[in-house]
């Protein structure tokens, strides 16, 4: 029986952070479609009294847990920022001010300055898009399968690059930039496209849309560091690579944390004193 746990009930995944018997932080996740599994896990490992909740589906999970006592709740953005700051300290990373993009089911973008934070905006392009478009285009619904296959893909026949358009003309901007995500499907007829290519193209949309939004708000707020978090980065080297290279190309500093999707759960755990 451990003493405290933090739970981030998100649109897709419910993440849990807790201290184990050896006082080591441990992490666990469940699909948010299976709150019964979350309840079973809590019932066999923890007392309800020790929980702190966060995330958009916290209320739904709370009613599922049937607690007579009020379970503490912390606002998602506060929990996430606390979790990010904790992880930065653990990984000896430093940033005075940074843009934080949480690529969850959708994507939320924040400005962190010292100990304060504010939400700047977001986009509906996120991890849900990877699963949804991935399923629509290939029929595959398993996250691991989708990201593994996408790594074998090639985006040449899927996207249109600036250099594809400016053939034989002087380039006004870097030719290797994407001029049109998925535009190649319509414009490059006669080319074979595999499921892997389509999935790589979807990763391209997500990475480039989110990174370019972050780069623009970083410019507007005179910030160099961009911290990318969210479970969509979990085991997802291709997406990290797309975001990293684009961010560096635009002279910003991309930062990835080790426990990509767990900032909210860690923040809730730390709040739970
Ligand atoms: N085991 C998994 N099953 C399903 N999706 C996964 C898994 N691992 C990683 N993902 C990816 O992570 C995304 C969810 O990320 P995250 O857990 O950060 O979001 P969330 O907190 O559930 O959503 P939100 O914060 O928008 O409410 C999924 O859309 C998917 O792309
Ligand atoms: Mg979330």
mmCIF file of C-alpha atoms and ligand atoms in Angstrom:
data_model
loop_
_atom_site.group_PDB
_atom_site.id
_atom_site.type_symbol
_atom_site.label_atom_id
_atom_site.label_comp_id
_atom_site.label_asym_id
_atom_site.label_seq_id
_atom_site.Cartn_x
_atom_site.Cartn_y
_atom_site.Cartn_z
ATOM 1 C CA UNK A 1 0.000 0.000 0.000
ATOM 2 C CA UNK A 2 1.649 3.223 -1.087
ATOM 3 C CA UNK A 3 0.749 6.578 0.356
ATOM 4 C CA UNK A 4 0.095 8.985 -2.464
ATOM 5 C CA UNK A 5 -0.862 8.933 -6.104
ATOM 6 C CA UNK A 6 -1.508 11.503 -8.812
ATOM 7 C CA UNK A 7 -3.918 10.698 -11.642
ATOM 8 C CA UNK A 8 -4.289 12.574 -14.930
ATOM 9 C CA UNK A 9 -7.474 11.383 -16.622
ATOM 10 C CA UNK A 10 -7.042 12.581 -20.213
ATOM 11 C CA UNK A 11 -9.204 12.278 -23.296
ATOM 12 C CA UNK A 12 -7.385 9.123 -24.432
ATOM 13 C CA UNK A 13 -5.139 7.881 -21.628
ATOM 14 C CA UNK A 14 -5.289 7.933 -17.847
ATOM 15 C CA UNK A 15 -1.794 8.363 -16.448
ATOM 16 C CA UNK A 16 -0.852 7.559 -12.858
ATOM 17 C CA UNK A 17 2.258 8.620 -10.912
ATOM 18 C CA UNK A 18 2.944 7.245 -7.437
ATOM 19 C CA UNK A 19 5.719 6.630 -4.917
ATOM 20 C CA UNK A 20 6.513 2.943 -4.559
ATOM 21 C CA UNK A 21 7.719 1.175 -1.391
ATOM 22 C CA UNK A 22 11.278 2.262 -2.090
ATOM 23 C CA UNK A 23 10.140 5.920 -2.384
ATOM 24 C CA UNK A 24 10.815 5.799 -6.097
ATOM 25 C CA UNK A 25 8.409 7.496 -8.486
ATOM 26 C CA UNK A 26 6.567 4.931 -10.597
ATOM 27 C CA UNK A 27 4.317 5.444 -13.577
ATOM 28 C CA UNK A 28 1.419 3.566 -15.088
ATOM 29 C CA UNK A 29 -1.158 4.257 -17.793
ATOM 30 C CA UNK A 30 -4.546 2.921 -18.827
ATOM 31 C CA UNK A 31 -6.885 3.699 -21.711
ATOM 32 C CA UNK A 32 -9.453 6.268 -20.518
ATOM 33 C CA UNK A 33 -12.078 4.026 -22.129
ATOM 34 C CA UNK A 34 -11.425 1.534 -19.319
ATOM 35 C CA UNK A 35 -12.010 3.313 -16.001
ATOM 36 C CA UNK A 36 -12.855 -0.091 -14.502
ATOM 37 C CA UNK A 37 -9.197 -1.093 -14.938
ATOM 38 C CA UNK A 38 -8.141 2.141 -13.216
ATOM 39 C CA UNK A 39 -10.551 1.463 -10.344
ATOM 40 C CA UNK A 40 -9.355 -2.158 -10.013
ATOM 41 C CA UNK A 41 -5.734 -1.003 -9.935
ATOM 42 C CA UNK A 42 -6.483 1.623 -7.260
ATOM 43 C CA UNK A 43 -8.542 -0.839 -5.200
ATOM 44 C CA UNK A 44 -5.735 -3.371 -5.107
ATOM 45 C CA UNK A 45 -2.830 -0.957 -4.643
ATOM 46 C CA UNK A 46 -3.984 2.255 -2.980
ATOM 47 C CA UNK A 47 -6.482 3.864 -0.673
ATOM 48 C CA UNK A 48 -8.851 6.397 -2.243
ATOM 49 C CA UNK A 49 -7.853 8.977 0.352
ATOM 50 C CA UNK A 50 -4.378 9.313 -1.085
ATOM 51 C CA UNK A 51 -5.400 10.435 -4.577
ATOM 52 C CA UNK A 52 -5.090 13.808 -6.309
ATOM 53 C CA UNK A 53 -6.842 14.074 -9.675
ATOM 54 C CA UNK A 54 -6.334 16.221 -12.752
ATOM 55 C CA UNK A 55 -7.268 16.138 -16.454
ATOM 56 C CA UNK A 56 -10.382 16.713 -18.530
ATOM 57 C CA UNK A 57 -11.969 13.416 -17.558
ATOM 58 C CA UNK A 58 -11.258 13.710 -13.820
ATOM 59 C CA UNK A 59 -14.947 14.231 -12.958
ATOM 60 C CA UNK A 60 -15.969 11.138 -14.928
ATOM 61 C CA UNK A 61 -13.308 9.062 -13.224
ATOM 62 C CA UNK A 62 -14.294 10.494 -9.826
ATOM 63 C CA UNK A 63 -17.910 9.390 -10.203
ATOM 64 C CA UNK A 64 -16.621 5.969 -11.223
ATOM 65 C CA UNK A 65 -14.536 5.614 -8.082
ATOM 66 C CA UNK A 66 -17.653 6.017 -5.884
ATOM 67 C CA UNK A 67 -15.742 7.722 -3.095
ATOM 68 C CA UNK A 68 -17.761 9.039 -0.155
ATOM 69 C CA UNK A 69 -15.030 11.577 0.504
ATOM 70 C CA UNK A 70 -14.141 14.448 -1.744
ATOM 71 C CA UNK A 71 -11.108 13.556 -3.883
ATOM 72 C CA UNK A 72 -8.746 16.528 -4.310
ATOM 73 C CA UNK A 73 -8.558 17.988 -7.801
ATOM 74 C CA UNK A 74 -5.947 20.255 -9.363
ATOM 75 C CA UNK A 75 -6.427 22.307 -12.544
ATOM 76 C CA UNK A 76 -4.842 20.443 -15.478
ATOM 77 C CA UNK A 77 -2.563 23.257 -16.642
ATOM 78 C CA UNK A 78 -1.224 23.867 -13.120
ATOM 79 C CA UNK A 79 -0.534 20.161 -12.660
ATOM 80 C CA UNK A 80 1.161 19.918 -16.052
ATOM 81 C CA UNK A 81 3.432 22.921 -15.442
ATOM 82 C CA UNK A 82 4.410 21.585 -12.001
ATOM 83 C CA UNK A 83 5.182 18.213 -13.545
ATOM 84 C CA UNK A 84 7.266 19.815 -16.291
ATOM 85 C CA UNK A 85 9.258 21.874 -13.770
ATOM 86 C CA UNK A 86 9.871 18.794 -11.612
ATOM 87 C CA UNK A 87 11.101 16.794 -14.604
ATOM 88 C CA UNK A 88 13.357 19.653 -15.717
ATOM 89 C CA UNK A 89 14.986 19.660 -12.271
ATOM 90 C CA UNK A 90 15.353 15.862 -12.287
ATOM 91 C CA UNK A 91 16.992 15.938 -15.706
ATOM 92 C CA UNK A 92 19.099 19.004 -14.767
ATOM 93 C CA UNK A 93 17.590 21.051 -17.584
ATOM 94 C CA UNK A 94 17.126 24.773 -17.170
ATOM 95 C CA UNK A 95 14.909 27.335 -18.825
ATOM 96 C CA UNK A 96 14.036 30.881 -17.739
ATOM 97 C CA UNK A 97 11.094 30.982 -20.107
ATOM 98 C CA UNK A 98 9.770 28.418 -22.538
ATOM 99 C CA UNK A 99 6.883 27.482 -24.774
ATOM 100 C CA UNK A 100 5.298 24.213 -23.684
ATOM 101 C CA UNK A 101 3.275 22.176 -26.169
ATOM 102 C CA UNK A 102 1.279 19.303 -24.704
ATOM 103 C CA UNK A 103 0.535 16.946 -27.589
ATOM 104 C CA UNK A 104 -2.252 14.871 -26.093
ATOM 105 C CA UNK A 105 -5.483 13.933 -27.829
ATOM 106 C CA UNK A 106 -5.368 17.518 -29.035
ATOM 107 C CA UNK A 107 -2.582 20.035 -28.480
ATOM 108 C CA UNK A 108 -2.435 22.817 -25.920
ATOM 109 C CA UNK A 109 0.263 25.497 -26.050
ATOM 110 C CA UNK A 110 1.517 27.455 -23.039
ATOM 111 C CA UNK A 111 4.065 30.050 -22.044
ATOM 112 C CA UNK A 112 6.074 29.335 -18.916
ATOM 113 C CA UNK A 113 7.962 32.256 -17.361
ATOM 114 C CA UNK A 114 9.699 31.471 -14.093
ATOM 115 C CA UNK A 115 6.984 30.027 -11.875
ATOM 116 C CA UNK A 116 4.069 31.485 -13.805
ATOM 117 C CA UNK A 117 2.332 30.162 -16.874
ATOM 118 C CA UNK A 118 -0.393 31.185 -19.276
ATOM 119 C CA UNK A 119 -2.202 29.371 -22.043
ATOM 120 C CA UNK A 120 -1.514 30.831 -25.466
ATOM 121 C CA UNK A 121 -3.665 28.603 -27.647
ATOM 122 C CA UNK A 122 -3.708 25.208 -29.236
ATOM 123 C CA UNK A 123 -4.798 23.101 -32.164
ATOM 124 C CA UNK A 124 -7.033 20.107 -32.716
ATOM 125 C CA UNK A 125 -4.107 18.443 -34.478
ATOM 126 C CA UNK A 126 -2.604 16.018 -31.951
ATOM 127 C CA UNK A 127 -2.334 12.390 -30.899
ATOM 128 C CA UNK A 128 -6.007 11.783 -31.650
ATOM 129 C CA UNK A 129 -5.280 12.853 -35.220
ATOM 130 C CA UNK A 130 -2.491 10.265 -35.450
ATOM 131 C CA UNK A 131 -4.825 7.507 -34.276
ATOM 132 C CA UNK A 132 -7.880 8.757 -36.215
ATOM 133 C CA UNK A 133 -6.272 9.519 -39.568
ATOM 134 C CA UNK A 134 -4.066 6.447 -39.141
ATOM 135 C CA UNK A 135 -7.172 4.325 -38.776
ATOM 136 C CA UNK A 136 -9.027 6.028 -41.626
ATOM 137 C CA UNK A 137 -6.085 5.591 -44.003
ATOM 138 C CA UNK A 138 -4.829 2.119 -43.091
ATOM 139 C CA UNK A 139 -7.532 0.455 -40.961
ATOM 140 C CA UNK A 140 -5.007 0.058 -38.131
ATOM 141 C CA UNK A 141 -6.129 1.066 -34.655
ATOM 142 C CA UNK A 142 -3.216 0.032 -32.451
ATOM 143 C CA UNK A 143 -0.891 2.911 -31.451
ATOM 144 C CA UNK A 144 2.300 0.817 -31.394
ATOM 145 C CA UNK A 145 1.492 -0.679 -34.781
ATOM 146 C CA UNK A 146 0.785 2.747 -36.283
ATOM 147 C CA UNK A 147 4.035 4.336 -35.096
ATOM 148 C CA UNK A 148 6.133 1.278 -35.972
ATOM 149 C CA UNK A 149 4.750 1.169 -39.520
ATOM 150 C CA UNK A 150 5.071 4.934 -39.977
ATOM 151 C CA UNK A 151 8.832 4.637 -39.396
ATOM 152 C CA UNK A 152 9.129 2.516 -42.534
ATOM 153 C CA UNK A 153 7.290 5.092 -44.615
ATOM 154 C CA UNK A 154 8.562 7.699 -47.040
ATOM 155 C CA UNK A 155 6.888 11.076 -47.451
ATOM 156 C CA UNK A 156 8.254 11.864 -50.938
ATOM 157 C CA UNK A 157 5.062 10.864 -52.765
ATOM 158 C CA UNK A 158 2.781 12.229 -50.017
ATOM 159 C CA UNK A 159 3.937 15.821 -49.556
ATOM 160 C CA UNK A 160 4.876 18.620 -51.911
ATOM 161 C CA UNK A 161 8.147 20.337 -51.035
ATOM 162 C CA UNK A 162 9.004 23.941 -51.813
ATOM 163 C CA UNK A 163 11.687 22.551 -54.184
ATOM 164 C CA UNK A 164 9.012 20.515 -56.052
ATOM 165 C CA UNK A 165 7.191 23.746 -56.894
ATOM 166 C CA UNK A 166 10.223 25.954 -57.497
ATOM 167 C CA UNK A 167 11.836 23.612 -60.017
ATOM 168 C CA UNK A 168 14.465 25.496 -62.036
ATOM 169 C CA UNK A 169 13.540 28.719 -60.212
ATOM 170 C CA UNK A 170 15.520 30.562 -57.591
ATOM 171 C CA UNK A 171 14.243 29.332 -54.216
ATOM 172 C CA UNK A 172 12.678 32.070 -52.050
ATOM 173 C CA UNK A 173 12.929 29.883 -48.931
ATOM 174 C CA UNK A 174 14.567 26.549 -47.974
ATOM 175 C CA UNK A 175 13.590 24.038 -50.667
ATOM 176 C CA UNK A 176 13.397 21.127 -48.251
ATOM 177 C CA UNK A 177 10.461 22.710 -46.364
ATOM 178 C CA UNK A 178 7.032 21.193 -46.865
ATOM 179 C CA UNK A 179 4.932 23.358 -49.152
ATOM 180 C CA UNK A 180 1.859 21.140 -48.795
ATOM 181 C CA UNK A 181 1.295 18.234 -46.402
ATOM 182 C CA UNK A 182 -0.498 15.474 -48.339
ATOM 183 C CA UNK A 183 -0.650 17.716 -51.418
ATOM 184 C CA UNK A 184 1.460 15.129 -53.249
ATOM 185 C CA UNK A 185 -1.389 12.592 -53.128
ATOM 186 C CA UNK A 186 -3.314 14.867 -55.485
ATOM 187 C CA UNK A 187 -0.443 16.376 -57.460
ATOM 188 C CA UNK A 188 2.007 13.486 -57.900
ATOM 189 C CA UNK A 189 -0.145 11.065 -59.841
ATOM 190 C CA UNK A 190 1.036 7.625 -60.851
ATOM 191 C CA UNK A 191 3.190 7.092 -57.761
ATOM 192 C CA UNK A 192 2.757 4.069 -55.510
ATOM 193 C CA UNK A 193 1.924 4.842 -51.910
ATOM 194 C CA UNK A 194 2.027 2.300 -49.107
ATOM 195 C CA UNK A 195 0.204 2.428 -45.777
ATOM 196 C CA UNK A 196 3.564 3.183 -44.193
ATOM 197 C CA UNK A 197 4.007 6.220 -46.486
ATOM 198 C CA UNK A 198 0.543 7.535 -45.566
ATOM 199 C CA UNK A 199 1.267 7.110 -41.851
ATOM 200 C CA UNK A 200 4.612 8.871 -42.198
ATOM 201 C CA UNK A 201 2.674 11.702 -43.881
ATOM 202 C CA UNK A 202 0.287 11.890 -40.918
ATOM 203 C CA UNK A 203 3.219 12.142 -38.516
ATOM 204 C CA UNK A 204 4.511 14.933 -40.761
ATOM 205 C CA UNK A 205 1.247 16.886 -40.457
ATOM 206 C CA UNK A 206 1.227 16.622 -36.683
ATOM 207 C CA UNK A 207 4.897 17.408 -36.178
ATOM 208 C CA UNK A 208 5.008 20.314 -38.600
ATOM 209 C CA UNK A 209 1.695 21.920 -37.604
ATOM 210 C CA UNK A 210 2.495 21.788 -33.899
ATOM 211 C CA UNK A 211 6.139 22.806 -34.284
ATOM 212 C CA UNK A 212 5.344 25.714 -36.616
ATOM 213 C CA UNK A 213 2.668 27.026 -34.236
ATOM 214 C CA UNK A 214 5.119 26.796 -31.350
ATOM 215 C CA UNK A 215 7.871 28.508 -33.327
ATOM 216 C CA UNK A 216 5.517 31.379 -34.184
ATOM 217 C CA UNK A 217 4.408 31.924 -30.582
ATOM 218 C CA UNK A 218 8.024 31.574 -29.421
ATOM 219 C CA UNK A 219 8.969 34.376 -31.850
ATOM 220 C CA UNK A 220 6.052 36.517 -30.672
ATOM 221 C CA UNK A 221 7.075 36.104 -27.026
ATOM 222 C CA UNK A 222 10.858 36.268 -27.612
ATOM 223 C CA UNK A 223 11.407 32.787 -26.207
ATOM 224 C CA UNK A 224 13.988 30.264 -27.439
ATOM 225 C CA UNK A 225 13.118 27.039 -25.639
ATOM 226 C CA UNK A 226 10.206 24.888 -26.778
ATOM 227 C CA UNK A 227 9.342 21.938 -24.528
ATOM 228 C CA UNK A 228 7.360 19.220 -26.278
ATOM 229 C CA UNK A 229 5.370 16.870 -24.024
ATOM 230 C CA UNK A 230 2.399 14.467 -24.280
ATOM 231 C CA UNK A 231 1.990 10.735 -24.789
ATOM 232 C CA UNK A 232 1.953 11.218 -28.582
ATOM 233 C CA UNK A 233 5.757 11.392 -28.277
ATOM 234 C CA UNK A 234 5.920 8.070 -26.406
ATOM 235 C CA UNK A 235 8.204 5.629 -28.297
ATOM 236 C CA UNK A 236 7.618 7.918 -31.274
ATOM 237 C CA UNK A 237 11.104 8.707 -32.593
ATOM 238 C CA UNK A 238 9.813 9.769 -36.004
ATOM 239 C CA UNK A 239 7.573 12.506 -34.588
ATOM 240 C CA UNK A 240 10.363 13.691 -32.277
ATOM 241 C CA UNK A 241 12.754 13.834 -35.216
ATOM 242 C CA UNK A 242 10.315 15.863 -37.354
ATOM 243 C CA UNK A 243 9.685 18.349 -34.539
ATOM 244 C CA UNK A 244 13.309 18.557 -33.479
ATOM 245 C CA UNK A 245 14.722 19.233 -36.946
ATOM 246 C CA UNK A 246 12.070 21.812 -37.841
ATOM 247 C CA UNK A 247 12.478 23.613 -34.509
ATOM 248 C CA UNK A 248 16.278 23.748 -34.892
ATOM 249 C CA UNK A 249 15.950 24.907 -38.515
ATOM 250 C CA UNK A 250 13.931 27.849 -37.174
ATOM 251 C CA UNK A 251 16.632 28.603 -34.618
ATOM 252 C CA UNK A 252 14.701 27.554 -31.540
ATOM 253 C CA UNK A 253 15.778 25.050 -28.917
ATOM 254 C CA UNK A 254 13.599 21.886 -28.769
ATOM 255 C CA UNK A 255 13.427 20.049 -25.425
ATOM 256 C CA UNK A 256 11.909 16.607 -24.872
ATOM 257 C CA UNK A 257 11.402 15.192 -21.385
ATOM 258 C CA UNK A 258 11.943 11.520 -20.551
ATOM 259 C CA UNK A 259 8.421 10.828 -19.270
ATOM 260 C CA UNK A 260 6.657 12.452 -22.198
ATOM 261 C CA UNK A 261 3.048 11.904 -21.206
ATOM 262 C CA UNK A 262 3.291 12.014 -17.421
ATOM 263 C CA UNK A 263 3.724 15.699 -16.539
ATOM 264 C CA UNK A 264 0.081 16.095 -15.440
ATOM 265 C CA UNK A 265 0.117 12.953 -13.285
ATOM 266 C CA UNK A 266 3.470 13.902 -11.730
ATOM 267 C CA UNK A 267 2.167 17.422 -10.996
ATOM 268 C CA UNK A 268 -0.925 15.951 -9.307
ATOM 269 C CA UNK A 269 1.255 13.601 -7.267
ATOM 270 C CA UNK A 270 3.480 16.457 -6.073
ATOM 271 C CA UNK A 271 0.447 18.614 -5.179
ATOM 272 C CA UNK A 272 -0.889 15.769 -3.066
ATOM 273 C CA UNK A 273 0.846 16.618 0.203
HETATM 274 N N1 LIG B 1 -0.907 2.945 -25.447
HETATM 275 C C1 LIG B 1 -1.469 3.953 -26.147
HETATM 276 N N2 LIG B 1 -2.752 3.853 -26.550
HETATM 277 C C2 LIG B 1 -3.325 4.848 -27.225
HETATM 278 N N3 LIG B 1 -2.692 5.999 -27.565
HETATM 279 C C3 LIG B 1 -1.415 6.150 -27.191
HETATM 280 C C4 LIG B 1 -0.737 5.125 -26.454
HETATM 281 N N4 LIG B 1 0.513 5.566 -26.196
HETATM 282 C C5 LIG B 1 0.637 6.767 -26.745
HETATM 283 N N5 LIG B 1 -0.530 7.147 -27.374
HETATM 284 C C6 LIG B 1 -0.692 8.440 -28.069
HETATM 285 O O1 LIG B 1 -0.883 9.412 -27.077
HETATM 286 C C7 LIG B 1 -2.029 10.202 -27.354
HETATM 287 C C8 LIG B 1 -2.658 10.659 -26.052
HETATM 288 O O2 LIG B 1 -1.729 11.490 -25.387
HETATM 289 P P1 LIG B 1 -1.964 11.979 -23.895
HETATM 290 O O3 LIG B 1 -2.088 10.805 -22.995
HETATM 291 O O4 LIG B 1 -0.914 12.977 -23.584
HETATM 292 O O5 LIG B 1 -3.363 12.693 -24.078
HETATM 293 P P2 LIG B 1 -4.622 12.771 -23.088
HETATM 294 O O6 LIG B 1 -4.153 13.337 -21.793
HETATM 295 O O7 LIG B 1 -5.320 11.469 -23.051
HETATM 296 O O8 LIG B 1 -5.534 13.809 -23.889
HETATM 297 P P3 LIG B 1 -5.904 15.329 -23.536
HETATM 298 O O9 LIG B 1 -4.762 15.888 -22.708
HETATM 299 O O10 LIG B 1 -5.998 16.010 -24.874
HETATM 300 O O11 LIG B 1 -7.180 15.234 -22.784
HETATM 301 C C9 LIG B 1 -2.924 9.318 -28.190
HETATM 302 O O12 LIG B 1 -3.785 10.076 -29.002
HETATM 303 C C10 LIG B 1 -1.912 8.509 -29.004
HETATM 304 O O13 LIG B 1 -1.516 9.224 -30.167
HETATM 305 MG MG1 LIG B 2 -3.547 15.265 -21.241
#
